[in-house]
Coordinates of C-alpha atoms and ligand atoms in Angstrom, one line a residue:
Chain E
X1 CA -32.5 -82.7 -13.9
X2 CA -31.1 -79.3 -13.0
X3 CA -27.5 -78.4 -14.0
X4 CA -24.7 -79.7 -11.9
X5 CA -21.0 -80.0 -12.0
X6 CA -19.4 -83.5 -11.9
X7 CA -16.0 -84.1 -10.1
X8 CA -14.3 -87.5 -9.8
X9 CA -12.2 -88.0 -6.6
X10 CA -9.4 -90.6 -6.5
X11 CA -8.8 -90.4 -2.7
X12 CA -10.9 -89.7 0.4
X13 CA -8.8 -86.7 1.1
X14 CA -9.3 -85.3 -2.4
X15 CA -13.1 -85.9 -2.1
X16 CA -13.3 -83.9 1.2
X17 CA -11.2 -81.1 -0.4
X18 CA -13.4 -81.0 -3.5
X19 CA -16.5 -80.8 -1.3
X20 CA -15.2 -78.0 0.8
X21 CA -14.7 -75.9 -2.3
X22 CA -18.2 -76.0 -3.7
X23 CA -21.4 -74.3 -2.6
X24 CA -24.0 -77.1 -2.3
X25 CA -22.3 -80.3 -3.2
X26 CA -23.3 -83.9 -2.6
X27 CA -21.2 -87.1 -2.7
X28 CA -22.2 -89.6 -5.4
X29 CA -21.6 -93.3 -4.8
X30 CA -23.7 -95.8 -6.8
X31 CA -26.2 -93.0 -7.6
X32 CA -29.1 -95.4 -7.3
X33 CA -30.9 -93.1 -4.9
X34 CA -29.3 -89.7 -5.8
X35 CA -29.6 -89.8 -9.6
X36 CA -33.3 -90.8 -9.6
X37 CA -34.0 -88.1 -7.0
X38 CA -32.2 -85.5 -9.1
X39 CA -34.1 -86.7 -12.2
X40 CA -37.3 -85.9 -10.2
X41 CA -35.9 -82.5 -9.3
X42 CA -36.2 -83.4 -5.6
X43 CA -32.5 -82.7 -5.2
X44 CA -30.4 -80.1 -6.9
X45 CA -26.8 -80.3 -5.8
X46 CA -24.6 -77.6 -7.4
X47 CA -21.8 -80.2 -7.6
X48 CA -21.3 -84.0 -7.4
X49 CA -18.2 -85.6 -6.0
X50 CA -18.0 -89.1 -7.3
X51 CA -16.6 -91.6 -4.7
X52 CA -16.9 -94.7 -6.9
X53 CA -13.3 -94.6 -8.1
X54 CA -11.6 -94.3 -4.7
X55 CA -9.9 -97.7 -4.3
X56 CA -9.3 -97.3 -0.5
X57 CA -13.1 -97.2 -0.1
X58 CA -13.8 -100.5 -1.8
X59 CA -13.4 -104.1 -0.9
X60 CA -14.2 -106.6 1.9
X61 CA -11.8 -107.8 4.6
X62 CA -12.6 -110.6 7.0
X63 CA -10.1 -111.4 9.7
X64 CA -11.4 -114.2 12.0
X65 CA -14.8 -112.9 12.9
X66 CA -14.2 -109.3 12.3
X67 CA -15.6 -107.9 9.1
X68 CA -14.7 -104.6 7.4
X69 CA -16.6 -103.5 4.3
X70 CA -15.5 -100.5 2.3
X71 CA -18.3 -97.9 2.0
X72 CA -18.1 -98.0 -1.8
X73 CA -18.6 -101.8 -2.0
X74 CA -21.6 -102.7 -4.1
X75 CA -24.6 -104.7 -3.0
X76 CA -23.6 -107.3 -5.5
X77 CA -20.1 -107.6 -4.0
X78 CA -21.5 -108.1 -0.5
X79 CA -24.2 -110.6 -1.8
X80 CA -21.6 -112.8 -3.5
X81 CA -18.7 -112.4 -0.9
X82 CA -17.5 -115.9 0.1
X83 CA -15.6 -114.4 3.1
X84 CA -18.7 -112.7 4.5
X85 CA -20.9 -115.8 3.8
X86 CA -18.6 -117.8 5.9
X87 CA -19.2 -115.7 9.0
X88 CA -22.4 -113.8 8.5
X89 CA -24.5 -115.3 5.7
X90 CA -27.5 -113.2 6.7
X91 CA -25.8 -110.1 5.4
X92 CA -25.2 -111.7 2.0
X93 CA -28.9 -112.7 1.8
X94 CA -30.0 -109.2 2.7
X95 CA -27.8 -107.6 0.0
X96 CA -29.0 -110.1 -2.6
X97 CA -32.6 -108.9 -2.2
X98 CA -32.0 -105.2 -2.5
X99 CA -33.7 -103.9 -5.6
X100 CA -32.8 -105.7 -8.8
X101 CA -29.5 -107.0 -10.3
X102 CA -28.7 -103.7 -12.1
X103 CA -29.3 -101.7 -8.9
X104 CA -27.1 -104.1 -7.0
X105 CA -24.3 -103.7 -9.5
X106 CA -24.1 -99.9 -8.7
X107 CA -25.6 -99.3 -5.3
X108 CA -23.3 -99.2 -2.3
X109 CA -23.5 -100.0 1.4
X110 CA -22.2 -96.5 2.3
X111 CA -24.8 -94.8 0.1
X112 CA -27.6 -96.8 1.6
X113 CA -26.5 -96.1 5.2
X114 CA -25.8 -92.4 4.5
X115 CA -29.2 -92.0 2.9
X116 CA -31.0 -93.8 5.8
X117 CA -34.3 -94.4 3.9
X118 CA -36.8 -95.6 6.5
X119 CA -37.5 -98.6 4.2
X120 CA -33.9 -99.5 3.3
X121 CA -32.5 -102.9 4.3
X122 CA -28.9 -102.2 5.4
X123 CA -29.7 -99.8 8.3
X124 CA -31.4 -102.8 10.1
X125 CA -28.3 -104.9 9.7
X126 CA -25.9 -102.2 10.8
X127 CA -27.9 -101.5 13.9
X128 CA -28.5 -105.2 14.8
X129 CA -24.9 -106.1 14.2
X130 CA -23.8 -103.3 16.5
X131 CA -21.6 -102.1 13.7
X132 CA -19.2 -99.2 13.7
X133 CA -19.4 -96.6 11.0
X134 CA -15.9 -95.4 10.0
X135 CA -15.7 -91.9 8.5
X136 CA -12.9 -89.7 7.2
X137 CA -12.7 -88.1 10.7
X138 CA -14.1 -90.5 13.4
X139 CA -15.9 -93.7 14.3
X140 CA -19.6 -93.7 15.1
X141 CA -21.5 -96.5 16.7
X142 CA -24.7 -97.6 14.9
X143 CA -26.7 -96.7 18.0
X144 CA -25.6 -93.0 17.5
X145 CA -25.6 -93.0 13.7
X146 CA -29.3 -93.2 12.7
X147 CA -31.0 -90.1 14.0
X148 CA -34.4 -90.0 12.1
X149 CA -36.0 -90.2 8.7
X150 CA -33.2 -89.7 6.1
X151 CA -31.2 -88.2 9.0
X152 CA -27.8 -89.4 10.3
X153 CA -25.1 -88.2 12.6
X154 CA -22.9 -87.3 9.6
X155 CA -21.6 -83.7 9.5
X156 CA -21.4 -81.6 6.4
X157 CA -18.8 -83.0 4.1
X158 CA -18.2 -86.1 6.2
X159 CA -17.6 -89.3 4.2
X160 CA -18.3 -92.8 5.4
X161 CA -15.3 -94.8 4.4
X162 CA -16.1 -98.3 5.9
X163 CA -18.5 -100.3 8.0
X164 CA -17.0 -102.6 10.7
X165 CA -18.5 -105.3 12.9
X166 CA -17.8 -108.5 14.7
X167 CA -19.8 -111.4 13.2
X168 CA -22.4 -112.6 15.8
X169 CA -22.9 -116.3 16.6
X170 CA -26.0 -116.3 14.5
X171 CA -28.1 -113.8 12.6
X172 CA -31.0 -113.6 10.2
X173 CA -33.0 -111.0 8.2
X174 CA -36.6 -111.3 7.1
X175 CA -38.3 -108.8 5.0
X176 CA -41.9 -108.4 4.1
X177 CA -41.4 -106.7 0.7
X178 CA -43.8 -104.3 -0.8
X179 CA -45.0 -106.3 -3.8
X180 CA -44.5 -103.4 -6.2
X181 CA -41.3 -101.6 -5.0
X182 CA -39.7 -104.5 -3.1
X183 CA -38.6 -102.1 -0.4
X184 CA -39.3 -103.4 3.1
X185 CA -42.8 -102.8 4.4
X186 CA -41.3 -104.3 7.5
X187 CA -37.9 -105.9 7.8
X188 CA -36.4 -107.4 11.0
X189 CA -32.7 -108.2 11.4
X190 CA -31.8 -110.2 14.5
X191 CA -28.3 -111.1 15.8
X192 CA -27.4 -113.3 18.8
X193 CA -23.9 -113.2 20.4
X194 CA -22.1 -116.1 22.0
X195 CA -22.8 -114.6 25.5
X196 CA -26.6 -114.8 24.7
X197 CA -27.0 -111.0 24.0
X198 CA -29.6 -110.3 21.3
X199 CA -30.0 -107.2 19.2
X200 CA -33.0 -106.8 17.0
X201 CA -33.6 -103.9 14.6
X202 CA -36.7 -103.1 12.6
X203 CA -36.8 -101.2 9.3
X204 CA -39.7 -100.1 7.1
X205 CA -42.0 -99.8 10.0
X206 CA -40.8 -97.0 12.3
X207 CA -42.2 -93.4 11.8
X208 CA -38.7 -92.3 12.8
X209 CA -36.8 -94.7 10.7
X210 CA -34.9 -97.8 11.8
X211 CA -35.1 -98.8 15.5
X212 CA -34.2 -101.5 18.0
X213 CA -37.1 -103.2 19.7
X214 CA -36.0 -103.7 23.4
X215 CA -39.0 -105.8 24.3
X216 CA -38.3 -108.4 21.6
X217 CA -34.6 -108.3 22.5
X218 CA -35.3 -109.0 26.1
X219 CA -37.7 -111.8 25.3
X220 CA -35.3 -113.5 22.9
X221 CA -32.3 -113.1 25.3
X222 CA -34.4 -115.0 27.9
X223 CA -35.6 -117.6 25.5
X224 CA -34.0 -117.9 22.0
X225 CA -37.0 -119.4 20.2
X226 CA -39.6 -118.2 17.7
X227 CA -42.3 -118.8 20.4
X228 CA -40.7 -116.2 22.7
X229 CA -42.1 -113.5 20.3
X230 CA -45.7 -114.4 20.9
X231 CA -46.1 -112.6 24.3
X232 CA -44.3 -109.4 23.4
X233 CA -46.5 -106.4 22.5
X234 CA -45.4 -104.1 19.7
X235 CA -46.7 -100.6 20.2
X236 CA -48.3 -99.3 17.0
X237 CA -48.3 -95.7 18.0
X238 CA -44.7 -95.1 16.8
X239 CA -45.2 -96.9 13.6
X240 CA -45.7 -95.7 10.0
X241 CA -49.2 -95.6 8.6
X242 CA -49.5 -95.1 4.8
X243 CA -51.2 -96.3 1.7
X244 CA -49.2 -99.6 1.9
X245 CA -50.1 -100.6 5.4
X246 CA -51.6 -99.2 8.6
X247 CA -49.6 -98.9 11.8
X248 CA -51.5 -101.8 13.4
X249 CA -50.7 -104.0 10.4
X250 CA -47.0 -103.1 10.6
X251 CA -47.0 -103.8 14.3
X252 CA -48.2 -107.3 13.6
X253 CA -45.6 -107.6 10.8
X254 CA -42.8 -106.7 13.2
X255 CA -43.7 -109.8 15.3
X256 CA -44.2 -112.1 12.4
X257 CA -40.9 -111.0 10.8
X258 CA -39.1 -111.4 14.2
X259 CA -40.5 -114.9 14.6
X260 CA -39.5 -115.8 11.0
X261 CA -36.0 -114.3 11.6
X262 CA -35.4 -116.3 14.7
X263 CA -36.6 -119.5 13.0
X264 CA -34.3 -118.8 10.1
X265 CA -31.2 -117.9 12.2
Chain X
X1 CA -19.5 -79.3 -19.9
X2 CA -18.1 -82.8 -19.8
X3 CA -15.7 -84.2 -22.3
X4 CA -16.5 -87.9 -22.4
X5 CA -14.3 -90.7 -23.8
X6 CA -15.4 -94.3 -23.5
X7 CA -15.3 -97.6 -25.4
X8 CA -18.7 -98.5 -26.9
X9 CA -19.2 -101.8 -28.7
X10 CA -15.5 -102.1 -29.2
X11 CA -15.1 -98.7 -30.6
X12 CA -13.3 -95.7 -29.0
X13 CA -15.8 -92.8 -28.9
X14 CA -15.8 -89.3 -27.5
X15 CA -18.3 -86.5 -27.2
X16 CA -19.2 -83.3 -25.3
X17 CA -22.3 -83.1 -23.2
X18 CA -23.7 -81.4 -20.0
X19 CA -22.4 -82.9 -16.7
X20 CA -26.0 -83.8 -16.0
X21 CA -26.5 -85.8 -19.2
X22 CA -27.5 -89.3 -18.6
X23 CA -25.6 -92.2 -20.1
X24 CA -28.7 -93.3 -22.0
X25 CA -29.0 -89.9 -23.7
X26 CA -25.3 -89.9 -24.5
X27 CA -25.7 -93.3 -26.2
X28 CA -28.8 -92.4 -28.1
X29 CA -28.2 -88.8 -29.0
X30 CA -24.4 -88.3 -29.2
X31 CA -23.6 -91.8 -30.5
X32 CA -26.9 -92.4 -32.5
X33 CA -27.3 -95.9 -31.0
X34 CA -31.1 -95.9 -30.5
X35 CA -31.5 -99.5 -29.5
X36 CA -31.2 -98.6 -25.8
X37 CA -34.6 -97.3 -24.7
X38 CA -36.1 -95.1 -22.0
X39 CA -39.3 -96.6 -20.6
X40 CA -39.7 -94.8 -17.3
X41 CA -38.4 -92.1 -15.1
X42 CA -38.2 -94.1 -11.9
X43 CA -35.3 -96.5 -12.5
X44 CA -37.7 -99.4 -12.6
X45 CA -38.4 -100.7 -16.1
X46 CA -35.0 -101.8 -17.4
X47 CA -35.5 -100.8 -21.0
X48 CA -32.2 -98.9 -20.7
X49 CA -30.0 -101.7 -19.5
X50 CA -26.5 -101.8 -21.0
X51 CA -23.3 -103.6 -19.9
X52 CA -20.7 -101.3 -18.2
X53 CA -17.3 -102.9 -17.4
X54 CA -18.8 -106.4 -17.4
X55 CA -22.0 -105.8 -15.4
X56 CA -25.6 -104.8 -16.4
X57 CA -26.6 -101.3 -15.3
X58 CA -29.5 -99.0 -15.9
X59 CA -28.1 -96.3 -18.2
X60 CA -31.0 -93.9 -17.3
X61 CA -29.6 -93.6 -13.8
X62 CA -26.0 -93.1 -14.5
X63 CA -24.4 -89.9 -15.7
X64 CA -22.4 -90.1 -18.9
X65 CA -19.7 -88.4 -16.8
X66 CA -19.8 -91.2 -14.3
X67 CA -19.3 -93.7 -17.2
X68 CA -16.4 -91.8 -18.7
X69 CA -13.4 -94.2 -19.2
X70 CA -15.5 -97.3 -19.0
X71 CA -16.3 -100.0 -21.6
X72 CA -19.9 -100.2 -22.6
X73 CA -21.8 -102.8 -24.6
X74 CA -25.2 -102.0 -26.0
X75 CA -27.7 -104.2 -27.8
X76 CA -26.1 -103.1 -31.1
X77 CA -22.8 -104.7 -29.9
X78 CA -24.1 -108.3 -29.4
X79 CA -24.4 -109.6 -32.9
X80 CA -21.1 -110.6 -34.4
X81 CA -20.5 -110.4 -38.2
X82 CA -24.3 -110.4 -38.9
X83 CA -25.0 -113.4 -36.7
X84 CA -27.4 -112.8 -33.8
X85 CA -26.2 -113.5 -30.3
X86 CA -27.6 -116.8 -28.9
X87 CA -29.8 -114.8 -26.6
X88 CA -31.2 -112.8 -29.5
X89 CA -31.8 -116.1 -31.4
X90 CA -33.6 -117.6 -28.5
X91 CA -35.9 -114.5 -28.1
X92 CA -36.8 -114.9 -31.8
X93 CA -37.3 -118.6 -31.7
X94 CA -39.4 -118.5 -28.5
X95 CA -41.5 -115.4 -29.4
X96 CA -39.9 -113.6 -26.4
X97 CA -41.1 -110.2 -27.8
X98 CA -44.2 -108.5 -29.1
X99 CA -43.9 -104.8 -29.5
X100 CA -40.2 -105.0 -28.8
X101 CA -39.8 -101.9 -26.6
X102 CA -38.5 -103.8 -23.6
X103 CA -36.5 -106.3 -25.6
X104 CA -33.1 -104.6 -25.8
X105 CA -33.0 -104.3 -22.0
X106 CA -34.4 -107.8 -21.5
X107 CA -31.7 -109.3 -23.8
X108 CA -28.9 -107.3 -22.1
X109 CA -30.3 -108.5 -18.7
X110 CA -30.4 -112.1 -19.9
X111 CA -26.8 -112.0 -21.2
X112 CA -25.7 -110.7 -17.7
X113 CA -27.8 -113.3 -15.9
X114 CA -26.3 -116.1 -18.0
X115 CA -22.8 -114.6 -17.4
X116 CA -23.4 -114.9 -13.6
X117 CA -25.3 -118.2 -13.4
X118 CA -24.1 -120.1 -16.5
X119 CA -26.1 -123.1 -17.6
X120 CA -27.5 -123.6 -14.0
X121 CA -30.4 -121.2 -14.4
X122 CA -33.8 -122.4 -13.4
X123 CA -37.2 -120.8 -13.9
X124 CA -37.5 -119.4 -10.4
X125 CA -34.1 -117.7 -10.6
X126 CA -34.9 -116.2 -14.0
X127 CA -38.1 -114.8 -12.8
X128 CA -36.5 -113.4 -9.7
X129 CA -33.7 -111.9 -11.7
X130 CA -36.2 -110.1 -14.0
X131 CA -37.2 -108.0 -11.0
X132 CA -35.8 -104.8 -12.6
X133 CA -37.3 -105.3 -16.1
X134 CA -40.9 -104.6 -17.1
X135 CA -42.7 -105.9 -20.2
X136 CA -46.2 -104.6 -21.0
X137 CA -46.9 -107.2 -23.7
X138 CA -45.7 -110.7 -23.3
X139 CA -46.7 -111.7 -19.8
X140 CA -43.0 -112.7 -19.3
X141 CA -43.6 -116.4 -20.0
X142 CA -41.9 -116.6 -23.4
X143 CA -39.1 -114.3 -22.2
X144 CA -38.4 -116.8 -19.4
X145 CA -38.5 -119.7 -21.9
X146 CA -36.1 -117.8 -24.2
X147 CA -33.6 -117.1 -21.4
X148 CA -33.7 -120.7 -20.2
X149 CA -33.1 -122.0 -23.8
X150 CA -30.3 -119.6 -24.4
X151 CA -28.6 -120.5 -21.0
X152 CA -28.9 -124.2 -21.9
X153 CA -27.4 -123.6 -25.3
X154 CA -24.6 -121.3 -24.2
X155 CA -23.8 -123.6 -21.2
X156 CA -23.7 -126.5 -23.7
X157 CA -21.6 -124.8 -26.3
X158 CA -19.1 -123.7 -23.5
X159 CA -18.8 -127.3 -22.5
X160 CA -18.3 -128.4 -26.1
X161 CA -15.6 -125.8 -26.5
X162 CA -13.7 -127.0 -23.5
Ligands
FAD301 C1 -35.3 -99.6 -8.5 C2 -34.6 -99.5 -7.2 C3 -35.0 -100.4 -6.1 C4 -34.3 -100.3 -4.9 N1 -34.7 -101.2 -3.9 C5 -34.1 -101.1 -2.7 C6 -34.4 -102.1 -1.7 O1 -35.2 -103.0 -1.9 N2 -33.8 -101.9 -0.5 C7 -32.9 -101.0 -0.2 O2 -32.4 -100.9 0.9 N3 -32.6 -100.1 -1.2 C8 -33.2 -100.1 -2.4 N4 -32.8 -99.2 -3.4 C9 -31.8 -98.2 -3.1 C10 -30.4 -98.7 -3.3 O3 -30.0 -99.6 -2.4 C11 -29.3 -97.5 -3.3 O4 -28.2 -98.1 -3.9 C12 -28.9 -97.0 -2.0 O5 -30.0 -96.7 -1.2 C13 -28.0 -95.8 -2.1 O6 -26.7 -96.2 -2.4 P1 -25.9 -95.6 -3.6 O7 -24.5 -96.1 -3.5 O8 -26.6 -95.8 -4.8 O9 -25.9 -94.0 -3.1 P2 -26.1 -92.7 -3.9 O10 -27.4 -92.7 -4.5 O11 -24.9 -92.3 -4.7 O12 -26.1 -91.7 -2.6 C14 -27.2 -91.7 -1.7 C15 -26.9 -90.6 -0.6 O13 -25.9 -91.0 0.2 C16 -24.8 -90.0 0.2 N5 -23.5 -90.8 0.2 C17 -23.3 -91.9 -0.7 N6 -22.1 -92.5 -0.3 C18 -21.7 -91.8 0.8 C19 -20.5 -92.0 1.7 N7 -19.6 -92.9 1.5 N8 -20.4 -91.1 2.7 C20 -21.3 -90.1 2.9 N9 -22.4 -89.9 2.2 C21 -22.6 -90.7 1.1 C22 -25.0 -89.2 -1.1 O14 -24.5 -87.9 -1.0 C23 -26.5 -89.2 -1.2 O15 -27.1 -88.2 -0.4 C24 -33.4 -99.3 -4.6 C25 -33.1 -98.4 -5.7 C26 -33.7 -98.5 -6.9 C27 -33.3 -97.5 -8.0
FES302 S1 -35.6 -96.2 -18.4 FE1 -34.0 -97.0 -17.1 S2 -35.1 -98.2 -15.7 FE2 -36.7 -97.3 -17.0
FES303 S1 -42.6 -106.8 -25.8 FE1 -43.7 -104.9 -25.6 S2 -43.0 -104.3 -23.7 FE2 -42.1 -106.2 -23.8

């Protein structure tokens, strides 16, 4: 790892100030992506501003069906939250299958979303749940937030402080995990509202990162049943092809995971 | 440079290191506690697992500076007055180790697993929870047996104490 300078912030405002005073800083949350990347010398921030001790960024609030998760809340805290389980158990299930127990004890929802790894799990949930990403300066809808591979709408120095959404009537996440890394080779999060509206987001498969599949959404809005998936075509030309799976294989996985998700919802 | 203070195995410790120093190196090199191992550079093997503020973490992927002010337990902190911890006893009784390289991380992981699940652990859960720990020798079977035995014993002794 290259040399770096560590700073610990105790409030969002302090973190933003610290960041504005350093040449090439990066925020550090759970560090479960950033530290391994720095160890590989694939990132070399001059400074790290640690967000883990900012109490206003931690914790879960559920009021009726509206859910607010502080950005520095760990995967473990989401996985075991009784409040979230009562209104959106699919999100607890998703969090409980991220990495391993030690990674879940450190890794955070804000870090996962800010990183926008094309194979990460949370981006699919945030997009399908039509969540709002709250930052130190504005609110961003999920549709506007994810802009490409490891790319988001965040500006320099902008901090995600919380994720907010209204729990849908029903939802489910199904992931086809890479047998070695456990990252999603294809993961599908589907959510259905009381008014019949369906949002379905796919991770692990898109060559531009997480995306909504409008064809599957329309088919499921018309007929909420696993069989509705059968007649939808998934275009392989926008999908990832790598040593783990070809685009055609992933296109089929999108349909299979969608079918399983609807069956599980 | 970072001036680090933390509590390790019940003892107040301090030391000076680079801001970039990993917790595992601080533990091994500054504190001389070499039971915590480094087995990979990809955060995947779990040989480095320690307990930080009551939860298992991979000390190879946390800076010592991030851990400043925290309470750490390493494998050296488990035995009390010369008596092995029940998980250590179970690994010994069930041949849960061969070369022993992964063992400190496996034992720390098992202690954390039993903390969260109590005596209710079943084989499937133990195997799923070992996702972040790699063993090149044992084939895991005796590790799983040892953890189940320790969970039963610790669950049982907790009941007896109540
Ligand atoms: C062995 C292993 C297995 C894993 N398996 C999975 C898996 O199966 N699925 C999965 O989805 N993920 C997986 N991960 C990644 C894990 O979920 C990470 O925790 C997560 O991607 C990043 O969260 P973090 O809190 O650790 O962020 P960090 O590593 O601290 O930061 C990541 C990036 O986000 C930025 N950032 C962090 N917080 C904020 C914020 N609040 N506002 C703005 N920017 C911020 C940082 O500057 C950095 O660029 C795995 C990781 C490991 C090591
Ligand atoms: S040394 Fe920490 S996970 Fe391998
Ligand atoms: S006993 Fe040798 S690596 Fe596990």
